[in-house]
PDB file of C-alpha atoms and ligand atoms in Angstrom:
ATOM      1  CA  UNK A 263      69.138 -22.046   1.445  1.00 98.00           C
ATOM      2  CA  UNK A 264      70.498 -21.151   4.868  1.00 98.00           C
ATOM      3  CA  UNK A 265      68.482 -20.345   8.038  1.00 98.00           C
ATOM      4  CA  UNK A 266      69.546 -17.468   9.958  1.00 98.00           C
ATOM      5  CA  UNK A 267      68.198 -16.473  13.097  1.00 98.00           C
ATOM      6  CA  UNK A 268      70.352 -13.612  14.095  1.00 98.00           C
ATOM      7  CA  UNK A 269      71.055 -10.197  13.044  1.00 98.00           C
ATOM      8  CA  UNK A 270      74.933 -10.412  12.899  1.00 98.00           C
ATOM      9  CA  UNK A 271      75.008 -13.675  10.886  1.00 98.00           C
ATOM     10  CA  UNK A 272      72.374 -12.161   8.528  1.00 98.00           C
ATOM     11  CA  UNK A 273      74.697  -8.886   8.085  1.00 98.00           C
ATOM     12  CA  UNK A 274      77.463 -11.463   7.560  1.00 97.00           C
ATOM     13  CA  UNK A 275      75.803 -13.353   4.970  1.00 97.00           C
ATOM     14  CA  UNK A 276      74.651 -10.190   3.056  1.00 97.00           C
ATOM     15  CA  UNK A 277      78.319  -8.675   3.159  1.00 97.00           C
ATOM     16  CA  UNK A 278      79.537 -11.823   1.427  1.00 96.00           C
ATOM     17  CA  UNK A 279      77.189 -12.074  -1.325  1.00 95.00           C
ATOM     18  CA  UNK A 280      77.782  -7.991  -1.434  1.00 94.00           C
ATOM     19  CA  UNK A 281      81.536  -8.960  -1.895  1.00 94.00           C
ATOM     20  CA  UNK A 282      80.867 -11.488  -4.802  1.00 92.00           C
ATOM     21  CA  UNK A 283      78.916  -8.659  -6.383  1.00 92.00           C
ATOM     22  CA  UNK A 284      75.430  -8.676  -7.739  1.00 91.00           C
ATOM     23  CA  UNK A 285      71.836  -7.589  -7.074  1.00 97.00           C
ATOM     24  CA  UNK A 286      70.464  -8.318  -3.646  1.00 98.00           C
ATOM     25  CA  UNK A 287      66.633  -8.563  -3.384  1.00 98.00           C
ATOM     26  CA  UNK A 288      64.665  -8.881   0.145  1.00 98.00           C
ATOM     27  CA  UNK A 289      61.137 -10.142   0.490  1.00 98.00           C
ATOM     28  CA  UNK A 290      59.855  -9.308   3.781  1.00 98.00           C
ATOM     29  CA  UNK A 291      57.044 -11.441   5.209  1.00 98.00           C
ATOM     30  CA  UNK A 292      55.374 -12.308   8.328  1.00 98.00           C
ATOM     31  CA  UNK A 293      54.988 -15.864   7.636  1.00 98.00           C
ATOM     32  CA  UNK A 294      52.000 -18.115   7.097  1.00 96.00           C
ATOM     33  CA  UNK A 295      53.584 -18.245   3.353  1.00 97.00           C
ATOM     34  CA  UNK A 296      50.812 -18.778   0.466  1.00 96.00           C
ATOM     35  CA  UNK A 297      51.107 -18.541  -3.263  1.00 96.00           C
ATOM     36  CA  UNK A 298      50.846 -14.640  -2.946  1.00 97.00           C
ATOM     37  CA  UNK A 299      54.148 -14.912  -1.140  1.00 98.00           C
ATOM     38  CA  UNK A 300      55.561 -17.372  -3.657  1.00 98.00           C
ATOM     39  CA  UNK A 301      55.074 -15.314  -6.478  1.00 98.00           C
ATOM     40  CA  UNK A 302      57.114 -12.160  -4.830  1.00 98.00           C
ATOM     41  CA  UNK A 303      59.544 -14.898  -3.724  1.00 98.00           C
ATOM     42  CA  UNK A 304      59.995 -16.239  -7.597  1.00 98.00           C
ATOM     43  CA  UNK A 305      60.181 -12.869  -8.820  1.00 98.00           C
ATOM     44  CA  UNK A 306      62.992 -11.907  -6.709  1.00 98.00           C
ATOM     45  CA  UNK A 307      64.567 -15.173  -7.598  1.00 98.00           C
ATOM     46  CA  UNK A 308      64.378 -14.242 -11.300  1.00 98.00           C
ATOM     47  CA  UNK A 309      65.713 -10.773 -10.794  1.00 98.00           C
ATOM     48  CA  UNK A 310      68.237 -11.076  -8.081  1.00 98.00           C
ATOM     49  CA  UNK A 311      71.383 -12.818  -7.667  1.00 97.00           C
ATOM     50  CA  UNK A 312      70.853 -13.161  -3.648  1.00 98.00           C
ATOM     51  CA  UNK A 313      67.594 -13.296  -2.427  1.00 98.00           C
ATOM     52  CA  UNK A 314      66.615 -12.995   1.398  1.00 98.00           C
ATOM     53  CA  UNK A 315      63.377 -13.683   2.848  1.00 98.00           C
ATOM     54  CA  UNK A 316      62.484 -12.436   6.170  1.00 98.00           C
ATOM     55  CA  UNK A 317      60.003 -14.684   8.105  1.00 98.00           C
ATOM     56  CA  UNK A 318      59.045 -12.420  11.203  1.00 98.00           C
ATOM     57  CA  UNK A 319      55.693 -11.952  12.825  1.00 98.00           C
ATOM     58  CA  UNK A 320      55.999  -8.386  13.764  1.00 98.00           C
ATOM     59  CA  UNK A 321      54.495  -7.646  16.873  1.00 98.00           C
ATOM     60  CA  UNK A 322      54.448  -3.660  16.787  1.00 98.00           C
ATOM     61  CA  UNK A 323      52.377  -3.522  13.934  1.00 98.00           C
ATOM     62  CA  UNK A 324      49.295  -5.377  15.413  1.00 96.00           C
ATOM     63  CA  UNK A 325      47.086  -2.637  17.000  1.00 92.00           C
ATOM     64  CA  UNK A 326      44.489  -5.483  17.977  1.00 92.00           C
ATOM     65  CA  UNK A 327      46.152  -8.197  20.359  1.00 94.00           C
ATOM     66  CA  UNK A 328      43.596 -10.936  19.244  1.00 93.00           C
ATOM     67  CA  UNK A 329      44.723 -10.513  15.742  1.00 92.00           C
ATOM     68  CA  UNK A 330      48.455 -11.143  16.667  1.00 96.00           C
ATOM     69  CA  UNK A 331      47.320 -14.080  19.116  1.00 95.00           C
ATOM     70  CA  UNK A 332      45.273 -15.747  16.151  1.00 93.00           C
ATOM     71  CA  UNK A 333      47.787 -15.112  13.314  1.00 94.00           C
ATOM     72  CA  UNK A 334      48.577 -18.404  11.667  1.00 94.00           C
ATOM     73  CA  UNK A 335      52.169 -19.558  12.490  1.00 96.00           C
ATOM     74  CA  UNK A 336      53.487 -22.343  10.190  1.00 97.00           C
ATOM     75  CA  UNK A 337      57.457 -21.697  10.406  1.00 97.00           C
ATOM     76  CA  UNK A 338      58.191 -25.445   9.146  1.00 98.00           C
ATOM     77  CA  UNK A 339      55.840 -25.148   6.042  1.00 98.00           C
ATOM     78  CA  UNK A 340      57.221 -21.733   5.549  1.00 98.00           C
ATOM     79  CA  UNK A 341      60.827 -22.963   5.350  1.00 98.00           C
ATOM     80  CA  UNK A 342      59.981 -25.674   2.951  1.00 98.00           C
ATOM     81  CA  UNK A 343      58.429 -23.348   0.588  1.00 98.00           C
ATOM     82  CA  UNK A 344      61.334 -21.183   0.416  1.00 98.00           C
ATOM     83  CA  UNK A 345      63.899 -23.770   0.104  1.00 98.00           C
ATOM     84  CA  UNK A 346      61.577 -24.864  -2.704  1.00 98.00           C
ATOM     85  CA  UNK A 347      62.061 -21.647  -4.335  1.00 98.00           C
ATOM     86  CA  UNK A 348      65.742 -21.421  -3.958  1.00 98.00           C
ATOM     87  CA  UNK A 349      65.970 -18.533  -1.659  1.00 98.00           C
ATOM     88  CA  UNK A 350      69.400 -18.082  -0.547  1.00 98.00           C
ATOM     89  CA  UNK A 351      68.608 -16.944   2.989  1.00 98.00           C
ATOM     90  CA  UNK A 352      65.507 -17.280   5.072  1.00 98.00           C
ATOM     91  CA  UNK A 353      65.859 -14.722   8.006  1.00 98.00           C
ATOM     92  CA  UNK A 354      63.886 -16.291  11.024  1.00 98.00           C
ATOM     93  CA  UNK A 355      64.669 -14.189  13.957  1.00 98.00           C
ATOM     94  CA  UNK A 356      62.973 -14.282  17.326  1.00 98.00           C
ATOM     95  CA  UNK A 357      61.083 -11.139  18.621  1.00 98.00           C
ATOM     96  CA  UNK A 358      64.200 -10.355  21.168  1.00 98.00           C
ATOM     97  CA  UNK A 359      66.549 -10.636  18.487  1.00 98.00           C
ATOM     98  CA  UNK A 360      64.895  -8.051  16.275  1.00 98.00           C
ATOM     99  CA  UNK A 361      63.858  -5.677  19.283  1.00 98.00           C
ATOM    100  CA  UNK A 362      66.483  -6.169  22.087  1.00 97.00           C
ATOM    101  CA  UNK A 363      65.244  -2.696  23.296  1.00 97.00           C
ATOM    102  CA  UNK A 364      61.867  -1.644  22.489  1.00 97.00           C
ATOM    103  CA  UNK A 365      61.465   0.446  19.222  1.00 98.00           C
ATOM    104  CA  UNK A 366      60.204   3.732  20.152  1.00 98.00           C
ATOM    105  CA  UNK A 367      60.756   5.311  16.796  1.00 98.00           C
ATOM    106  CA  UNK A 368      57.793   7.412  15.592  1.00 98.00           C
ATOM    107  CA  UNK A 369      57.335   7.984  12.042  1.00 98.00           C
ATOM    108  CA  UNK A 370      55.572  10.793  10.477  1.00 95.00           C
ATOM    109  CA  UNK A 371      54.937   9.738   6.717  1.00 95.00           C
ATOM    110  CA  UNK A 372      52.106  12.371   6.214  1.00 96.00           C
ATOM    111  CA  UNK A 373      48.880  12.302   4.836  1.00 97.00           C
ATOM    112  CA  UNK A 374      49.340   8.917   2.723  1.00 98.00           C
ATOM    113  CA  UNK A 375      49.831   7.098   6.080  1.00 98.00           C
ATOM    114  CA  UNK A 376      46.949   8.830   7.956  1.00 98.00           C
ATOM    115  CA  UNK A 377      43.911   7.778   6.039  1.00 98.00           C
ATOM    116  CA  UNK A 378      42.222   4.207   5.682  1.00 98.00           C
ATOM    117  CA  UNK A 379      44.376   1.419   7.474  1.00 98.00           C
ATOM    118  CA  UNK A 380      46.016   4.551   9.209  1.00 98.00           C
ATOM    119  CA  UNK A 381      43.041   6.075  10.644  1.00 97.00           C
ATOM    120  CA  UNK A 382      41.614   2.578  11.444  1.00 97.00           C
ATOM    121  CA  UNK A 383      44.523   0.890  12.997  1.00 96.00           C
ATOM    122  CA  UNK A 384      46.449   3.374  14.985  1.00 96.00           C
ATOM    123  CA  UNK A 385      50.040   2.290  15.162  1.00 97.00           C
ATOM    124  CA  UNK A 386      49.831   0.142  12.595  1.00 98.00           C
ATOM    125  CA  UNK A 387      51.833   1.703   9.716  1.00 98.00           C
ATOM    126  CA  UNK A 388      54.368   2.903  12.495  1.00 98.00           C
ATOM    127  CA  UNK A 389      55.326  -0.743  13.238  1.00 98.00           C
ATOM    128  CA  UNK A 390      55.314  -1.471   9.639  1.00 98.00           C
ATOM    129  CA  UNK A 391      58.011   1.296   8.978  1.00 98.00           C
ATOM    130  CA  UNK A 392      59.838  -0.019  12.307  1.00 98.00           C
ATOM    131  CA  UNK A 393      60.501  -3.465  11.017  1.00 98.00           C
ATOM    132  CA  UNK A 394      60.805  -2.723   7.199  1.00 98.00           C
ATOM    133  CA  UNK A 395      63.291   0.117   8.245  1.00 98.00           C
ATOM    134  CA  UNK A 396      65.345  -2.399  10.193  1.00 98.00           C
ATOM    135  CA  UNK A 397      65.517  -4.659   7.480  1.00 98.00           C
ATOM    136  CA  UNK A 398      66.401  -2.160   5.136  1.00 98.00           C
ATOM    137  CA  UNK A 399      69.191  -1.133   7.337  1.00 98.00           C
ATOM    138  CA  UNK A 400      70.294  -4.916   8.151  1.00 98.00           C
ATOM    139  CA  UNK A 401      70.203  -6.082   4.313  1.00 98.00           C
ATOM    140  CA  UNK A 402      70.519  -2.915   2.554  1.00 97.00           C
ATOM    141  CA  UNK A 403      68.739  -4.421  -0.472  1.00 98.00           C
ATOM    142  CA  UNK A 404      68.947  -3.266  -3.994  1.00 98.00           C
ATOM    143  CA  UNK A 405      65.476  -4.388  -4.310  1.00 98.00           C
ATOM    144  CA  UNK A 406      62.536  -5.163  -2.245  1.00 98.00           C
ATOM    145  CA  UNK A 407      59.280  -6.986  -3.322  1.00 98.00           C
ATOM    146  CA  UNK A 408      55.906  -6.130  -1.725  1.00 98.00           C
ATOM    147  CA  UNK A 409      52.173  -7.471  -2.848  1.00 98.00           C
ATOM    148  CA  UNK A 410      49.742  -4.752  -4.304  1.00 98.00           C
ATOM    149  CA  UNK A 411      47.085  -6.425  -2.194  1.00 97.00           C
ATOM    150  CA  UNK A 412      48.449  -4.157   0.370  1.00 98.00           C
ATOM    151  CA  UNK A 413      48.082  -1.024  -1.700  1.00 98.00           C
ATOM    152  CA  UNK A 414      48.452   1.741   1.040  1.00 98.00           C
ATOM    153  CA  UNK A 415      51.146  -0.245   2.831  1.00 98.00           C
ATOM    154  CA  UNK A 416      53.477   0.200  -0.522  1.00 98.00           C
ATOM    155  CA  UNK A 417      52.583   3.794  -0.663  1.00 98.00           C
ATOM    156  CA  UNK A 418      53.635   4.312   2.923  1.00 98.00           C
ATOM    157  CA  UNK A 419      57.053   2.328   2.655  1.00 98.00           C
ATOM    158  CA  UNK A 420      57.805   4.685  -0.448  1.00 98.00           C
ATOM    159  CA  UNK A 421      57.207   7.730   1.406  1.00 98.00           C
ATOM    160  CA  UNK A 422      59.336   6.012   4.280  1.00 98.00           C
ATOM    161  CA  UNK A 423      62.281   5.512   1.636  1.00 98.00           C
ATOM    162  CA  UNK A 424      61.985   9.061   0.452  1.00 97.00           C
ATOM    163  CA  UNK A 425      62.112  10.409   3.977  1.00 97.00           C
ATOM    164  CA  UNK A 426      65.213   8.154   4.897  1.00 97.00           C
ATOM    165  CA  UNK A 427      66.773   8.259   2.296  1.00 98.00           C
ATOM    166  CA  UNK A 428      67.225   4.485   1.496  1.00 98.00           C
ATOM    167  CA  UNK A 429      68.859   3.623  -2.018  1.00 97.00           C
ATOM    168  CA  UNK A 430      66.604   0.917  -3.412  1.00 98.00           C
ATOM    169  CA  UNK A 431      63.766   0.428  -5.702  1.00 98.00           C
ATOM    170  CA  UNK A 432      60.374  -0.927  -4.301  1.00 98.00           C
ATOM    171  CA  UNK A 433      58.976  -3.687  -6.773  1.00 98.00           C
ATOM    172  CA  UNK A 434      55.036  -3.687  -6.272  1.00 98.00           C
ATOM    173  CA  UNK A 435      53.635  -7.294  -7.295  1.00 98.00           C
ATOM    174  CA  UNK A 436      50.146  -7.922  -8.494  1.00 97.00           C
ATOM    175  CA  UNK A 437      47.815  -9.541  -5.906  1.00 97.00           C
ATOM    176  CA  UNK A 438      47.117 -13.076  -6.187  1.00 97.00           C
ATOM    177  CA  UNK A 439      44.118 -14.434  -6.220  1.00 98.00           C
ATOM    178  CA  UNK A 440      42.070 -17.686  -5.486  1.00 97.00           C
ATOM    179  CA  UNK A 441      40.144 -19.049  -8.391  1.00 97.00           C
ATOM    180  CA  UNK A 442      36.922 -17.367  -7.378  1.00 97.00           C
ATOM    181  CA  UNK A 443      38.707 -14.116  -7.011  1.00 98.00           C
ATOM    182  CA  UNK A 444      39.086 -13.859  -3.232  1.00 98.00           C
ATOM    183  CA  UNK A 445      42.723 -12.554  -2.690  1.00 98.00           C
ATOM    184  CA  UNK A 446      44.916 -14.736  -1.330  1.00 97.00           C
ATOM    185  CA  UNK A 447      45.922 -13.683   2.471  1.00 95.00           C
ATOM    186  CA  UNK A 448      47.258 -15.454   5.700  1.00 92.00           C
ATOM    187  CA  UNK A 449      44.076 -14.614   7.441  1.00 92.00           C
ATOM    188  CA  UNK A 450      41.787 -16.667   4.878  1.00 96.00           C
ATOM    189  CA  UNK A 451      42.416 -19.721   6.815  1.00 94.00           C
ATOM    190  CA  UNK A 452      40.481 -18.125   9.786  1.00 94.00           C
ATOM    191  CA  UNK A 453      37.123 -17.500   7.673  1.00 97.00           C
ATOM    192  CA  UNK A 454      34.312 -20.021   8.590  1.00 97.00           C
ATOM    193  CA  UNK A 455      32.823 -22.354   5.707  1.00 97.00           C
ATOM    194  CA  UNK A 456      29.925 -19.941   5.310  1.00 97.00           C
ATOM    195  CA  UNK A 457      31.813 -16.819   5.328  1.00 98.00           C
ATOM    196  CA  UNK A 458      34.670 -18.311   2.731  1.00 98.00           C
ATOM    197  CA  UNK A 459      31.834 -18.784   0.358  1.00 98.00           C
ATOM    198  CA  UNK A 460      30.501 -15.543   0.335  1.00 98.00           C
ATOM    199  CA  UNK A 461      33.628 -13.637   0.513  1.00 98.00           C
ATOM    200  CA  UNK A 462      34.661 -13.976  -3.198  1.00 98.00           C
ATOM    201  CA  UNK A 463      31.669 -11.037  -3.658  1.00 98.00           C
ATOM    202  CA  UNK A 464      34.372  -8.624  -2.567  1.00 98.00           C
ATOM    203  CA  UNK A 465      36.254  -8.522  -5.492  1.00 98.00           C
ATOM    204  CA  UNK A 466      33.500  -9.636  -8.009  1.00 98.00           C
ATOM    205  CA  UNK A 467      31.787  -6.350  -6.686  1.00 98.00           C
ATOM    206  CA  UNK A 468      35.097  -4.327  -7.230  1.00 98.00           C
ATOM    207  CA  UNK A 469      35.057  -5.422 -10.690  1.00 98.00           C
ATOM    208  CA  UNK A 470      31.462  -5.029 -11.624  1.00 98.00           C
ATOM    209  CA  UNK A 471      31.927  -1.472 -10.247  1.00 98.00           C
ATOM    210  CA  UNK A 472      34.330  -0.595 -13.027  1.00 98.00           C
ATOM    211  CA  UNK A 473      31.272  -0.890 -15.645  1.00 98.00           C
ATOM    212  CA  UNK A 474      29.000   0.745 -12.942  1.00 98.00           C
ATOM    213  CA  UNK A 475      31.174   3.747 -12.844  1.00 97.00           C
ATOM    214  CA  UNK A 476      31.037   4.115 -16.630  1.00 96.00           C
ATOM    215  CA  UNK A 477      27.849   5.895 -16.281  1.00 97.00           C
ATOM    216  CA  UNK A 478      27.391   6.677 -12.300  1.00 98.00           C
ATOM    217  CA  UNK A 479      28.972   9.501 -10.348  1.00 98.00           C
ATOM    218  CA  UNK A 480      31.853   8.515  -7.940  1.00 97.00           C
ATOM    219  CA  UNK A 481      29.654   8.838  -4.981  1.00 98.00           C
ATOM    220  CA  UNK A 482      27.089   6.740  -6.730  1.00 98.00           C
ATOM    221  CA  UNK A 483      29.634   3.945  -7.655  1.00 98.00           C
ATOM    222  CA  UNK A 484      31.058   4.216  -4.000  1.00 98.00           C
ATOM    223  CA  UNK A 485      27.578   3.663  -2.130  1.00 98.00           C
ATOM    224  CA  UNK A 486      26.580   1.021  -4.511  1.00 98.00           C
ATOM    225  CA  UNK A 487      29.782  -1.067  -3.741  1.00 98.00           C
ATOM    226  CA  UNK A 488      28.972  -0.687  -0.070  1.00 98.00           C
ATOM    227  CA  UNK A 489      25.480  -1.608  -0.332  1.00 98.00           C
ATOM    228  CA  UNK A 490      26.220  -4.660  -2.625  1.00 98.00           C
ATOM    229  CA  UNK A 491      28.536  -6.120  -0.122  1.00 98.00           C
ATOM    230  CA  UNK A 492      26.905  -5.288   2.987  1.00 98.00           C
ATOM    231  CA  UNK A 493      23.650  -6.891   1.210  1.00 98.00           C
ATOM    232  CA  UNK A 494      25.312 -10.201   2.345  1.00 98.00           C
ATOM    233  CA  UNK A 495      24.690 -10.638   6.268  1.00 98.00           C
ATOM    234  CA  UNK A 496      27.988 -12.202   6.994  1.00 98.00           C
ATOM    235  CA  UNK A 497      29.874  -9.094   5.763  1.00 98.00           C
ATOM    236  CA  UNK A 498      30.166  -5.576   6.719  1.00 98.00           C
ATOM    237  CA  UNK A 499      32.287  -2.846   5.021  1.00 98.00           C
ATOM    238  CA  UNK A 500      34.594  -0.850   7.263  1.00 98.00           C
ATOM    239  CA  UNK A 501      35.581   1.673   4.736  1.00 98.00           C
ATOM    240  CA  UNK A 502      35.775   2.008   1.022  1.00 98.00           C
ATOM    241  CA  UNK A 503      37.615   4.865  -0.509  1.00 98.00           C
ATOM    242  CA  UNK A 504      37.949   5.866  -4.115  1.00 98.00           C
ATOM    243  CA  UNK A 505      41.193   7.764  -3.955  1.00 97.00           C
ATOM    244  CA  UNK A 506      44.116   9.171  -6.004  1.00 96.00           C
ATOM    245  CA  UNK A 507      46.264   6.313  -6.715  1.00 96.00           C
ATOM    246  CA  UNK A 508      49.484   8.127  -5.188  1.00 95.00           C
ATOM    247  CA  UNK A 509      48.283  10.614  -2.453  1.00 96.00           C
ATOM    248  CA  UNK A 510      45.547   7.924  -1.334  1.00 97.00           C
ATOM    249  CA  UNK A 511      43.389  10.971  -0.726  1.00 96.00           C
ATOM    250  CA  UNK A 512      39.646  10.499  -1.143  1.00 96.00           C
ATOM    251  CA  UNK A 513      38.330  12.064  -4.364  1.00 96.00           C
ATOM    252  CA  UNK A 514      34.853  13.584  -4.899  1.00 94.00           C
ATOM    253  CA  UNK A 515      34.634  12.952  -8.368  1.00 94.00           C
ATOM    254  CA  UNK A 516      35.840  11.146 -11.332  1.00 96.00           C
ATOM    255  CA  UNK A 517      38.749  13.065 -12.780  1.00 86.00           C
ATOM    256  CA  UNK A 518      40.971  12.527 -15.718  1.00 76.00           C
ATOM    257  CA  UNK A 519      44.162  13.894 -14.002  1.00 73.00           C
ATOM    258  CA  UNK A 520      44.522  11.376 -11.591  1.00 78.00           C
ATOM    259  CA  UNK A 521      45.184   7.483 -11.422  1.00 94.00           C
ATOM    260  CA  UNK A 522      42.158   6.278  -9.392  1.00 97.00           C
ATOM    261  CA  UNK A 523      42.049   3.053  -6.831  1.00 98.00           C
ATOM    262  CA  UNK A 524      39.228   1.646  -5.045  1.00 98.00           C
ATOM    263  CA  UNK A 525      40.510   0.447  -1.344  1.00 98.00           C
ATOM    264  CA  UNK A 526      38.389  -1.685   0.569  1.00 98.00           C
ATOM    265  CA  UNK A 527      38.167  -3.170   3.917  1.00 98.00           C
ATOM    266  CA  UNK A 528      35.442  -5.752   5.047  1.00 98.00           C
ATOM    267  CA  UNK A 529      34.856  -7.632   7.786  1.00 98.00           C
ATOM    268  CA  UNK A 530      34.106 -11.244   6.808  1.00 98.00           C
ATOM    269  CA  UNK A 531      32.591 -12.675  10.009  1.00 96.00           C
ATOM    270  CA  UNK A 532      35.515 -11.467  12.275  1.00 94.00           C
ATOM    271  CA  UNK A 533      38.147 -11.672   9.702  1.00 95.00           C
ATOM    272  CA  UNK A 534      38.961  -8.291   8.238  1.00 96.00           C
ATOM    273  CA  UNK A 535      39.585  -8.481   4.487  1.00 97.00           C
ATOM    274  CA  UNK A 536      41.146  -5.776   2.221  1.00 98.00           C
ATOM    275  CA  UNK A 537      41.219  -5.508  -1.402  1.00 98.00           C
ATOM    276  CA  UNK A 538      41.431  -2.979  -4.098  1.00 98.00           C
ATOM    277  CA  UNK A 539      40.776  -2.227  -7.966  1.00 98.00           C
ATOM    278  CA  UNK A 540      42.207   0.008 -10.133  1.00 97.00           C
ATOM    279  CA  UNK A 541      39.801   2.605 -12.146  1.00 97.00           C
ATOM    280  CA  UNK A 542      42.224   4.606 -13.816  1.00 94.00           C
TER     281      UNK A 542
HETATM  282  O1  PAF B 787      53.095  -6.970   4.687  1.00 57.05           O
HETATM  283  C1  PAF B 787      53.381  -7.400   5.663  1.00 57.05           C
HETATM  284  O2  PAF B 787      53.377  -8.933   5.656  1.00 57.05           O
HETATM  285  C2  PAF B 787      54.095  -6.825   6.434  1.00 57.05           C
HETATM  286  O3  PAF B 787      53.360  -5.732   6.852  1.00 57.05           O
HETATM  287  C3  PAF B 787      55.583  -6.780   6.593  1.00 57.05           C
HETATM  288  C4  PAF B 787      55.685  -6.175   5.157  1.00 57.05           C
HETATM  289  C5  PAF B 787      56.273  -8.137   6.215  1.00 57.05           C
HETATM  290  C6  PAF B 787      56.156  -5.897   7.476  1.00 57.05           C
HETATM  291  O4  PAF B 787      55.941  -6.733   8.742  1.00 57.05           O
END
């Protein structure tokens, strides 16, 4: 594995790999790698001839400076995991390397980017699109791998790919969970022991809502999920949206014609956790 810190060296490495033919895969990450990332990287390794993993804590997607300040940074352990997974290149640039000039691009990706995280974290998806489009431009991957925990992020990136005409396949990968069901996340290390003990109730409640939904309306199901999680004093639901799985627009009732997903964000103490479940 090569650790590359500059855009020009990365372009060169990818150009050489392309010259030899084969499929190029990209796994964009912000570091603090865990088993969820490992599953993306291992899948990329199985499916691609040349695998690039970017490890870059992208400042432009953080609308909350405290979140950026406290985000775990584990560069050495990240490099060791990627080496173990047998990736070809770990791209670990500085902020100045990626943004020699401020990135002033503004993306308008329509309704899919305006709800949920788009509404709660102004500028977040714009920052995600800035970095992901830069990476797509530099690496020109055939496939790019993203975790389904960030369900809306995948929809937004798909919209960006369509709008900018990138020729690549977005590969969504299943969420990886702790044994007790909590979705793996780099932010989990910030949960206090007390909050960590109750946090699995998020996914447990989402799963139980599949049964509840069998004989209740969409609105009743929504309210039941929110009330069940909010009954834990350590947790506060920020939003729960039962929405169309493609457009992400909220639905008013269960409807056979849609794929339906429930997307939730919960404050667990001061840590923001997101998760989702597919109803249909
Ligand atoms: O999902 C993430 O970790 C980030 O949003 C991404 C896609 C790596 C862009 O910084």
